[in-house]
Coordinates of C-alpha atoms in Angstrom, one line a residue:
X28 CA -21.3 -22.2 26.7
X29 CA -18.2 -23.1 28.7
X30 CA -17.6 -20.9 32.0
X31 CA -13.6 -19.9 32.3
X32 CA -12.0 -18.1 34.3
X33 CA -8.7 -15.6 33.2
X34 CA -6.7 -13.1 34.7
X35 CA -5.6 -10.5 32.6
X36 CA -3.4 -6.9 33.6
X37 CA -5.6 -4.2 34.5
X38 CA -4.7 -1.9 31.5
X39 CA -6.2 -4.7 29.0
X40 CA -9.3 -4.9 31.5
X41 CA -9.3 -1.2 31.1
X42 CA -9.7 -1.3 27.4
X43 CA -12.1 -4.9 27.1
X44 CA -14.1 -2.2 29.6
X45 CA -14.3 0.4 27.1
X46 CA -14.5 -1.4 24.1
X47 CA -18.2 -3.1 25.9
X48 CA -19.2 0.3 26.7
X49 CA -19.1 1.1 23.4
X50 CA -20.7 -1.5 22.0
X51 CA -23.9 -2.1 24.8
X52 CA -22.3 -5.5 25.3
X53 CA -21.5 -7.5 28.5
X54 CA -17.9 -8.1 29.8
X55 CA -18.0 -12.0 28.7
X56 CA -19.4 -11.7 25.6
X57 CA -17.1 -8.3 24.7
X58 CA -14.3 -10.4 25.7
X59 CA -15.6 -13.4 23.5
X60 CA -16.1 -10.6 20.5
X61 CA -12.1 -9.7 20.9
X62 CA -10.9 -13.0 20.8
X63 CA -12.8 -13.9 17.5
X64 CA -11.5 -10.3 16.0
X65 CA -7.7 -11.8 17.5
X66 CA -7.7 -14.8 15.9
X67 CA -9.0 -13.7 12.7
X68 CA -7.1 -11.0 12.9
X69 CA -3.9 -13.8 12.8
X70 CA -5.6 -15.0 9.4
X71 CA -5.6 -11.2 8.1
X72 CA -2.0 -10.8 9.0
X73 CA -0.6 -14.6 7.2
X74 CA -2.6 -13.4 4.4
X75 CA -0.4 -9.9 4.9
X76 CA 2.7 -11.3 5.0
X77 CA 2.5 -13.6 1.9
X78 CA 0.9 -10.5 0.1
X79 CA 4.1 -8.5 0.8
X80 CA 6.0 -11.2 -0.6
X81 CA 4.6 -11.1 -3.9
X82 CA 5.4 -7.5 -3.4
X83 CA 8.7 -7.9 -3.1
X84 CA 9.2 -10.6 -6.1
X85 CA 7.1 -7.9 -8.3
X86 CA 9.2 -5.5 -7.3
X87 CA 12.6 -6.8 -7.4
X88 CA 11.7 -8.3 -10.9
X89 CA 10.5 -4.7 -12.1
X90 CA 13.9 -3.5 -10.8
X91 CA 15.1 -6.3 -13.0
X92 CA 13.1 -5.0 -16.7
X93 CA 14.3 -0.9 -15.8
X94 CA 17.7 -2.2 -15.7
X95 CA 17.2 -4.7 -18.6
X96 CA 15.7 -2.0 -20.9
X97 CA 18.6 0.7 -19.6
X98 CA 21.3 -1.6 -20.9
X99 CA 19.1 -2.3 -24.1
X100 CA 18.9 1.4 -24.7
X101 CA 22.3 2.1 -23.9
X102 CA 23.6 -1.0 -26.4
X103 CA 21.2 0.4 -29.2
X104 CA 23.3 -0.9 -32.3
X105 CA 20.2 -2.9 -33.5
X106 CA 20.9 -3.8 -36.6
X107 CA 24.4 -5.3 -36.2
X108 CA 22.2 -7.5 -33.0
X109 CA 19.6 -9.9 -34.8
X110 CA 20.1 -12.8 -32.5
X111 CA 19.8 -12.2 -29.0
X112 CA 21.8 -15.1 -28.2
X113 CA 24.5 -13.6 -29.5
X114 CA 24.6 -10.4 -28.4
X115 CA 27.7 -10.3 -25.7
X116 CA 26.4 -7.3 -23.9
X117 CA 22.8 -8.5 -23.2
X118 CA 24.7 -12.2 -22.2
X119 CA 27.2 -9.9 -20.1
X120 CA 24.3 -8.5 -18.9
X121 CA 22.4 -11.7 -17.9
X122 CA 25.8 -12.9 -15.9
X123 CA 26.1 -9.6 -14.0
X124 CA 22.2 -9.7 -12.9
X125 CA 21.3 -12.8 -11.1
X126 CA 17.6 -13.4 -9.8
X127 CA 19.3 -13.8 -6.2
X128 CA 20.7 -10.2 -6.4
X129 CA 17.4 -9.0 -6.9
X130 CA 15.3 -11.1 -4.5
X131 CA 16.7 -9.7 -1.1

């Protein structure tokens, strides 16, 4: 075990105080407890912050399909529309909606 010594504000000292209290520990190994709960706490949030990404891409792309299936409903003349390749108003469509404007 390596012996260090720190100065920290008052107000955290309050809190590493209270938190050892609380948990029957003493003030080194409280402190020790905290930093392991910090720094895998950074872990927690990287994992976080990619999660909200895919979040976002899911969303955007749902927002994507709602307005796909909008413009499919409202340009309903199936039967005149085999191909989709040829349909002008789903290619208009395609032209208006890029990925970008949905992935802000």
């Amino acid at each position: 075990m390596i012996r260090t010594h720190i100065s920290i504000p008052n107000e955290l000292d309050v809190k590493v105080k209270e938190y050892c209290n609380l948990n029957n520990l003493k003030y080194s190994k409280g402190v020790a407890d905290l930093l392991v709960l910090g720094l895998s706490n950074l872990d927690i949030n990287k994992l976080l912050v990619a999660n909200n990404k895919l979040l976002n891409n899911i969303s955007s792309r749902q927002v994507y399909i709602r307005d796909l299936i909008e413009q499919f409903y409202s340009d309903m003349e199936i039967e005149n529309l085999s191909i989709p390749n040829k349909n002008k108003a789903l290619q208009s469509f395609k032209l208006d909606r890029s990925r970008d404007k949905y992935n802000d």
